[in-house]
mmCIF file of C-alpha atoms in Angstrom:
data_model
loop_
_atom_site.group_PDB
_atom_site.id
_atom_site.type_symbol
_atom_site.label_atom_id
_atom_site.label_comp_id
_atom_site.label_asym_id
_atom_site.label_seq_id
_atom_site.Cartn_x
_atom_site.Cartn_y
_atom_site.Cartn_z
ATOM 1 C CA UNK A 923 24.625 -14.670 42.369
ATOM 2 C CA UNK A 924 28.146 -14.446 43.062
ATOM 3 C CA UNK A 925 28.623 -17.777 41.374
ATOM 4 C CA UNK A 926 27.000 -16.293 38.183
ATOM 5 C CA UNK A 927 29.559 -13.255 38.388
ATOM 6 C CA UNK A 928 32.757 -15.363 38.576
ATOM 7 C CA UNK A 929 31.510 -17.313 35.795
ATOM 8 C CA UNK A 930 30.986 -14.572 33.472
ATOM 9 C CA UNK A 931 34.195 -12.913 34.836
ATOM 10 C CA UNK A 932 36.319 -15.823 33.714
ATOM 11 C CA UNK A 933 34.284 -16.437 30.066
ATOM 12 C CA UNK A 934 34.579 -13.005 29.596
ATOM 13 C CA UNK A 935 38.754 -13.478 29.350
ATOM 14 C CA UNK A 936 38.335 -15.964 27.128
ATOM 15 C CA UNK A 937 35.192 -14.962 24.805
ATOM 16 C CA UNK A 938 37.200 -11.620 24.396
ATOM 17 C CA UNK A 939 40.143 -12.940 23.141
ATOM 18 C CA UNK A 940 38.317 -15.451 20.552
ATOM 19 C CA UNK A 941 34.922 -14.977 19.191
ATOM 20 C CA UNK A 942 33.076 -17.992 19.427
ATOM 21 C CA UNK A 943 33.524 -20.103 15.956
ATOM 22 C CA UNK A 944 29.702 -21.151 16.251
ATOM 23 C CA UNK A 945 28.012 -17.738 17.144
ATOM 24 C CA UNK A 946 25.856 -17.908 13.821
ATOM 25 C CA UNK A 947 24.577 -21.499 12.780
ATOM 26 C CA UNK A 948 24.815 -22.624 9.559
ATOM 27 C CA UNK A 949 21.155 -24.037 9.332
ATOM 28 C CA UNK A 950 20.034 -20.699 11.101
ATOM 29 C CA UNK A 951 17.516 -19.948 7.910
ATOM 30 C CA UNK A 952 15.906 -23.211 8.137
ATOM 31 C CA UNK A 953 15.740 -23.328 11.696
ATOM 32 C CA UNK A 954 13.976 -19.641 11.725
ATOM 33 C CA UNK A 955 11.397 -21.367 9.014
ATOM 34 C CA UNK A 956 10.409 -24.008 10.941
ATOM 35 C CA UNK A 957 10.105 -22.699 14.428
ATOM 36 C CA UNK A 958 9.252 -19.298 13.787
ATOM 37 C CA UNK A 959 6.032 -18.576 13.005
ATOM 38 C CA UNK A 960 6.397 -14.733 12.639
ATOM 39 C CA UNK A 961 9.134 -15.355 9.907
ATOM 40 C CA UNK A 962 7.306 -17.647 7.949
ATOM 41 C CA UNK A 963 4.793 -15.062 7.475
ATOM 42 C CA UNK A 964 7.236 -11.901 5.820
ATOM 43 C CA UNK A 965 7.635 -11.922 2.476
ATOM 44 C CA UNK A 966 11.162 -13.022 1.117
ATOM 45 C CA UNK A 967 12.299 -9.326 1.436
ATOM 46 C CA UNK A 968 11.792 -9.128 4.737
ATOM 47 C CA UNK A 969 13.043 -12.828 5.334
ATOM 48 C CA UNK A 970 16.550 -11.254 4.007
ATOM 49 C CA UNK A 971 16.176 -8.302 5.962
ATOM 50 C CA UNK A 972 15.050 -10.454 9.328
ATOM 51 C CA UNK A 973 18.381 -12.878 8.220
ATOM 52 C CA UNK A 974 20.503 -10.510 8.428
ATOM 53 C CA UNK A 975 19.313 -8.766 11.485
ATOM 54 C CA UNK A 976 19.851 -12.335 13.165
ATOM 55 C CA UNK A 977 22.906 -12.513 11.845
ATOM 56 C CA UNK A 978 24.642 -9.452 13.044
ATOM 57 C CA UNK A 979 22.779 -10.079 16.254
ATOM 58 C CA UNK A 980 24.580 -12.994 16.985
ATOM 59 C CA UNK A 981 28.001 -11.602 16.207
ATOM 60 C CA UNK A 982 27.566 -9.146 18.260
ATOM 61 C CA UNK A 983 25.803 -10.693 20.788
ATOM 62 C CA UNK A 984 27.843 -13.989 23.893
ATOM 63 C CA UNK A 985 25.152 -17.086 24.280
ATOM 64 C CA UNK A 986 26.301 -19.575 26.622
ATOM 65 C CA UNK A 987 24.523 -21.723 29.081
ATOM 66 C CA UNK A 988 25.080 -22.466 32.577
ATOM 67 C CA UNK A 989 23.896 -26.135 33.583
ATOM 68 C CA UNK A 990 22.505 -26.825 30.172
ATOM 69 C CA UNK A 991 23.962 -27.003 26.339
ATOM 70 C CA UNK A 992 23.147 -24.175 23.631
ATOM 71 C CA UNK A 993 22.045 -26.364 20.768
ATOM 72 C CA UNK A 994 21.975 -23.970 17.450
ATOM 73 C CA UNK A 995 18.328 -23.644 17.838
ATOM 74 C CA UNK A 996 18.437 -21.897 21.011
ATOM 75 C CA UNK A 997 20.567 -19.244 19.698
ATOM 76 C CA UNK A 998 18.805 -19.168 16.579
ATOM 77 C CA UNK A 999 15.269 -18.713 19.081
ATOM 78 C CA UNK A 1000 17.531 -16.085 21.359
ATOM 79 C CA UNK A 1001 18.064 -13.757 17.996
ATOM 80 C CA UNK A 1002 14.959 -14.386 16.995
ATOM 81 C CA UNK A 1003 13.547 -13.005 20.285
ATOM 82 C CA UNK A 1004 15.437 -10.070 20.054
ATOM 83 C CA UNK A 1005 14.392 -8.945 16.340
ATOM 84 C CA UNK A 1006 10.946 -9.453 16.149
ATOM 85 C CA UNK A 1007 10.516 -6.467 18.759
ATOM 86 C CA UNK A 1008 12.370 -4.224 16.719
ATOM 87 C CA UNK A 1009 12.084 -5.169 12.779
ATOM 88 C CA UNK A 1010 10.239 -2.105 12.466
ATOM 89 C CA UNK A 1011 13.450 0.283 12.876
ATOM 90 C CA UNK A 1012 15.980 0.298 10.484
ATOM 91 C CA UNK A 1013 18.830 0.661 12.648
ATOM 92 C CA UNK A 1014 18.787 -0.502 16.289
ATOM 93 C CA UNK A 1015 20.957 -1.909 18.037
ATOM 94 C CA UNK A 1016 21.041 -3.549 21.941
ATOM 95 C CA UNK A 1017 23.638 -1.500 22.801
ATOM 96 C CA UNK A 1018 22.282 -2.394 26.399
ATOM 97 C CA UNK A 1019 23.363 -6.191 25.816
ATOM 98 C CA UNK A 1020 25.874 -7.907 25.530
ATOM 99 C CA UNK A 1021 25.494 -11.860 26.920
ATOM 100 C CA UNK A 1022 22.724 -13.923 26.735
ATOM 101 C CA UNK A 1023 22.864 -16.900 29.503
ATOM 102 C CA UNK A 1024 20.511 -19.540 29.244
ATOM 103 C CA UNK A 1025 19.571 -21.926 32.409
ATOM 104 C CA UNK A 1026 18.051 -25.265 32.485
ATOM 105 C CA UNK A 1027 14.544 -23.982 33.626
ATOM 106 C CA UNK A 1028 13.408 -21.531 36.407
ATOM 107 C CA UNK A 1029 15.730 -19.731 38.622
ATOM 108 C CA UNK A 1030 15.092 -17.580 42.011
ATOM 109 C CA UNK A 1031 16.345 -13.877 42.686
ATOM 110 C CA UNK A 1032 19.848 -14.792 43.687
ATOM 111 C CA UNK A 1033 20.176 -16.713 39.691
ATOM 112 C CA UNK A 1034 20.174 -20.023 41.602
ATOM 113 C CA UNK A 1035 19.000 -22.566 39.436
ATOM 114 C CA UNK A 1036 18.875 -25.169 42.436
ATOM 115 C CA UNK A 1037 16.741 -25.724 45.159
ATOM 116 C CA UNK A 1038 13.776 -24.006 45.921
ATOM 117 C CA UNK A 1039 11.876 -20.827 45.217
ATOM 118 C CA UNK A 1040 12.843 -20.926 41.746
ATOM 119 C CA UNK A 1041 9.885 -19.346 39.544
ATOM 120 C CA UNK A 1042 11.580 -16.680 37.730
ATOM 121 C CA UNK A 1043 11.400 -17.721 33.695
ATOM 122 C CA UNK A 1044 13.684 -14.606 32.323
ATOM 123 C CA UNK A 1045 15.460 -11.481 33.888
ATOM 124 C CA UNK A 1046 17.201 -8.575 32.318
ATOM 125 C CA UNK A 1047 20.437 -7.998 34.640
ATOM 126 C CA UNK A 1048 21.420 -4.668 36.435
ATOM 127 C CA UNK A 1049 23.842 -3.629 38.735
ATOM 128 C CA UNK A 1050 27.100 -5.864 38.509
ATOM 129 C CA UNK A 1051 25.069 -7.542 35.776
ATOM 130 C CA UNK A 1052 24.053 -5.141 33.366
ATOM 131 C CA UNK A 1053 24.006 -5.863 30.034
ATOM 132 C CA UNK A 1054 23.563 -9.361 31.019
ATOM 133 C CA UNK A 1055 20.078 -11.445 30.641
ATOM 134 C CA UNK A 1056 19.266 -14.853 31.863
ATOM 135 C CA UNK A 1057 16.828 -16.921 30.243
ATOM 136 C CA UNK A 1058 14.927 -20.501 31.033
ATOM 137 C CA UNK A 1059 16.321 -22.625 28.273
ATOM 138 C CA UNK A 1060 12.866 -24.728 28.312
ATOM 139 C CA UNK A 1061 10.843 -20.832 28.708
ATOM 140 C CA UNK A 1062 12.987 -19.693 25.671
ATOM 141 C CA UNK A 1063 11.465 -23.280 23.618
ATOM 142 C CA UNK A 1064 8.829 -22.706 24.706
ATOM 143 C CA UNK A 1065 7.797 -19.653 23.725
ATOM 144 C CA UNK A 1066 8.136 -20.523 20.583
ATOM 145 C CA UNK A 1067 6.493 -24.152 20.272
ATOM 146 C CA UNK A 1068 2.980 -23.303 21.660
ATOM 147 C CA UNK A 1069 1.944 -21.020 18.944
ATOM 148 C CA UNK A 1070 -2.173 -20.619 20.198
ATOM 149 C CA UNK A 1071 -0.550 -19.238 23.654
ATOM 150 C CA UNK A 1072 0.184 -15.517 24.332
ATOM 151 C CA UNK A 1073 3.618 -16.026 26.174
ATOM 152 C CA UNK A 1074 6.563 -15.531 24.881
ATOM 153 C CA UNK A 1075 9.365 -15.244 27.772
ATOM 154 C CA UNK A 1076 12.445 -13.965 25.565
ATOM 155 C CA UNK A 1077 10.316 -11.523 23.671
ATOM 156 C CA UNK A 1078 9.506 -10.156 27.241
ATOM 157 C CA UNK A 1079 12.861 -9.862 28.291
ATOM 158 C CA UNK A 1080 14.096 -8.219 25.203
ATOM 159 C CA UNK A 1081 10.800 -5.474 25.483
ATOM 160 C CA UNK A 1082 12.386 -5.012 28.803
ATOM 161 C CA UNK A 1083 15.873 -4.168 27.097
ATOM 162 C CA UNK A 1084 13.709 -1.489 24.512
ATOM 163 C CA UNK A 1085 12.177 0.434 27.328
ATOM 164 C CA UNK A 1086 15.040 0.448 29.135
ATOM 165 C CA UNK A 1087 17.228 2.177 26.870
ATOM 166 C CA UNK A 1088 16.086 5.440 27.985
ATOM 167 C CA UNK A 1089 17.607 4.072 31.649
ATOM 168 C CA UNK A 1090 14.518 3.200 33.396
ATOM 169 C CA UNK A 1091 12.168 -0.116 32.730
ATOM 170 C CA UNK A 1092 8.519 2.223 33.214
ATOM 171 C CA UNK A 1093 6.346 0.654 30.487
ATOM 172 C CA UNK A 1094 7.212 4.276 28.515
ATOM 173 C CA UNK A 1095 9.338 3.756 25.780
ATOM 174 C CA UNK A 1096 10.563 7.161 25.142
ATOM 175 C CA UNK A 1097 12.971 5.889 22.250
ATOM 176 C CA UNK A 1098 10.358 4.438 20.561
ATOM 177 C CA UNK A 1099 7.465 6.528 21.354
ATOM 178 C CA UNK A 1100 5.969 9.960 19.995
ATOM 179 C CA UNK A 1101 5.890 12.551 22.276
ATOM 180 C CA UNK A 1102 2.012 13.206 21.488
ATOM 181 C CA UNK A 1103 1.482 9.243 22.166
ATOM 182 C CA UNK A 1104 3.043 9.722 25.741
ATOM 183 C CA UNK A 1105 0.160 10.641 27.429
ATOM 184 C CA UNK A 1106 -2.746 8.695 25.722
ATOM 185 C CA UNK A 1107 -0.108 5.347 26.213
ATOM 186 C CA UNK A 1108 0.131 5.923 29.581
ATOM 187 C CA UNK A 1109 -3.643 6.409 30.058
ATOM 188 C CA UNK A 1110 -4.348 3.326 28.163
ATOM 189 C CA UNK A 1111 -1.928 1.281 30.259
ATOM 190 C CA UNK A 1112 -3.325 2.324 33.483
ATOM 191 C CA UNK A 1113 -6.995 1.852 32.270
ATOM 192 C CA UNK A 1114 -5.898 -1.480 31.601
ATOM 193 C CA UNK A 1115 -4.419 -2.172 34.619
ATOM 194 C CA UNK A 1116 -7.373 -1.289 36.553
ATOM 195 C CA UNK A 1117 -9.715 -3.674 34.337
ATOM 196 C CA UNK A 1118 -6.699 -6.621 34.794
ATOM 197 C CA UNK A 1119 -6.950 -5.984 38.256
ATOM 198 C CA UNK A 1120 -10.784 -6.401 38.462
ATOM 199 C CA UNK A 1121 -10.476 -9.853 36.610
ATOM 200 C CA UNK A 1122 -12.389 -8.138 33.678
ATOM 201 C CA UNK A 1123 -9.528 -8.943 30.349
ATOM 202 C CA UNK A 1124 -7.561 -12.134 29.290
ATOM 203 C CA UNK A 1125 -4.512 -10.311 29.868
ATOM 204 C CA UNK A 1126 -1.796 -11.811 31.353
ATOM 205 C CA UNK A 1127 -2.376 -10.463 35.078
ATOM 206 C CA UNK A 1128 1.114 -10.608 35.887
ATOM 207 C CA UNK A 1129 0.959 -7.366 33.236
ATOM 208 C CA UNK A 1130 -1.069 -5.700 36.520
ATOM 209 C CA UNK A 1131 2.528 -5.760 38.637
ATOM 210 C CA UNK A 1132 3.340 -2.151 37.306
ATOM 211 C CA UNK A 1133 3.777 -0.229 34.007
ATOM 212 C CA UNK A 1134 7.346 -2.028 32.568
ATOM 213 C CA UNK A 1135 5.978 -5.549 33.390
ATOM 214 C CA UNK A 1136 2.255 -4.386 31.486
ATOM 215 C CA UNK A 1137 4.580 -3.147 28.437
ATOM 216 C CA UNK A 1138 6.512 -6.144 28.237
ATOM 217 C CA UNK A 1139 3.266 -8.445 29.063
ATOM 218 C CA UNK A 1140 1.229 -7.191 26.304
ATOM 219 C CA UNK A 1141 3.997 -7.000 23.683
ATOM 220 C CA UNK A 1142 4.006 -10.449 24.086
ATOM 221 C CA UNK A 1143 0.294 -10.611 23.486
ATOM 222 C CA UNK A 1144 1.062 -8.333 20.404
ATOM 223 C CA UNK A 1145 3.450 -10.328 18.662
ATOM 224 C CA UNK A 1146 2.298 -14.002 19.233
ATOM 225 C CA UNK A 1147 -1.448 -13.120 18.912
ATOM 226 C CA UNK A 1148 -1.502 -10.269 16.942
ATOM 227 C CA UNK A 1149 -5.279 -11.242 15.414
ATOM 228 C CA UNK A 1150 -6.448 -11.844 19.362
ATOM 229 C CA UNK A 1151 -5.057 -8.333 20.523
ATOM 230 C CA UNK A 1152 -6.759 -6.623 17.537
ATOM 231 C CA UNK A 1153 -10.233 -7.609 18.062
ATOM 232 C CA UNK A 1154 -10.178 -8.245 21.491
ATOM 233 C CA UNK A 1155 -8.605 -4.704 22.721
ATOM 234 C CA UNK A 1156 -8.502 -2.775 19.237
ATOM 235 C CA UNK A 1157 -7.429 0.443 21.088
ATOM 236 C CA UNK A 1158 -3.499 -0.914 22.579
ATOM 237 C CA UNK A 1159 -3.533 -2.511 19.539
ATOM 238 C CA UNK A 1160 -2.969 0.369 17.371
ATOM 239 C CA UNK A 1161 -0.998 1.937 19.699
ATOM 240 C CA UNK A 1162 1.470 -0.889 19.755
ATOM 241 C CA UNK A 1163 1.638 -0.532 15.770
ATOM 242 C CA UNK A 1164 3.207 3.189 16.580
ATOM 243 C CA UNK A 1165 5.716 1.888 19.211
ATOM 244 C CA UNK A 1166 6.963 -0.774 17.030
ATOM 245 C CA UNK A 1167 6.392 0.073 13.923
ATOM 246 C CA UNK A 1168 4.611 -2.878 12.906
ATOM 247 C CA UNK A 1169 1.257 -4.160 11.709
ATOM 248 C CA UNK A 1170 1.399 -8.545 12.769
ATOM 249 C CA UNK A 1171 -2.132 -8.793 12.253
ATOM 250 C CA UNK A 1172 -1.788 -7.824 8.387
ATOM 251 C CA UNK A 1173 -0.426 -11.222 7.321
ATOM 252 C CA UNK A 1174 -1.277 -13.380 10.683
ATOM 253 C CA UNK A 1175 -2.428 -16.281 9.968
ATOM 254 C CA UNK A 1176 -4.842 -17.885 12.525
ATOM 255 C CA UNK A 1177 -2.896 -20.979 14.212
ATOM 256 C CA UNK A 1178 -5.039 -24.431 13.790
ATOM 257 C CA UNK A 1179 -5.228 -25.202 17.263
ATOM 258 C CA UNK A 1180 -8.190 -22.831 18.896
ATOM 259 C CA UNK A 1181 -8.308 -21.636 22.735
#
């Protein structure tokens, strides 16, 4: 960990002093149409919109990798990540972020991406790291290559970064979330929980650790199988449309590749 702090200490003094000349790729429209199956389905409007929201993301926002190159598709998947959970709102902004470091593949608790015990995929940082997250380069690919899957590691990361922007990562987005929705969320979550933990859903059980982790588990679930989530568990469903906004399963198109 301390390793990881020097490093960003020292980028920091230089990053500050000259924005990086590559922060927003050229081919970043192209690369969003070919790997990114939630942009190919908005309609040309909302392509602009979605461009420009990736575009002001990543000139606001440090990628850099530790152990590994950032090609321009990772930081085109890294904005990507970071705007599909929030395209609903007009105006947001991670004012909660401002690095994104991306590691080969797993890392363990102390952000060593050596050795053993490495099984974390992505972590939002706090303490002497806040406003930093660390991502698995081949997690962030990932996520975004298998499109029949329900995982998406970045989008989890960056739900993490919505629900904590009221200071505390509880699976109650109180930015984002009507007051008379607060109690029937909650109710729903735990409900779910219990059924997760009884082996009776095909959610994600790691969504059973506690409320942020079931948030951020099943926003996943919402925006890479929107259809899935609709039929399958109709009730968070809708109740994910009023957090974000947003209504996937309107134009989702079913991927070719069944479960």
């Amino acid at each position: 960990m301390m390793g990881l702090i020097l490093f960003l200490y020292v980028r920091n003094i230089f990053v500050r002093r000259k924005k990086l000349k590559n922060s927003v790729p050229d081919t970043y429209k192209p690369l969003l149409q070919e790997h990114v199956r939630y942009y190919q389905q908005l309609d040309e409007a909302d392509k602009e919109r979605f461009n420009s929201k990736v575009a002001r993301f990543l000139k606001r926002t440090t990628i850099e990798g530790v152990g590994t190159e950032v090609e321009p598709l990772d930081r085109v998947l890294v904005a990507a990540s970071a705007i599909i959970p929030i395209f609903g709102f007009k105006d947001w902004e991670y004012f909660n972020l401002t690095n994104v470091i991306l590691y080969p593949d797993t890392f363990n608790e102390s952000y060593q991406y050596e050795g053993n015990r490495r099984n974390i995929l992505g972590m939002v940082g706090s303490g002497s790291l806040n406003g930093q997250m660390v991502l698995s380069r081949s997690a962030l690919r990932e996520g975004f290559s298998n499109v029949t899957d329900k995982n998406n590691t970045a989008i989890h990361e960056f739900v993490h970064l919505l629900d904590k922007s009221d200071g505390y990562v509880d699976g109650m987005p109180r930015h984002l979330l009507e007051h008379s929705y607060s109690i029937p969320w909650m109710k729903l979550v735990h409900q779910t929980i219990q059924q997760m933990a009884a082996g009776h859903t095909d959610i994600n059980p790691y969504g059973a650790t506690n409320e942020g982790e079931f948030f951020a588990v099943i926003s996943e679930y919402f925006f890479e199988r929107p259809d899935l989530l609709a039929e399958k568990h109709p009730e968070l469903y809708t109740m994910l449309t009023k957090i974000f906004q947003q209504d996937p399963a309107a134009n989702h198109q079913h991927p070719e590749t069944s479960f």
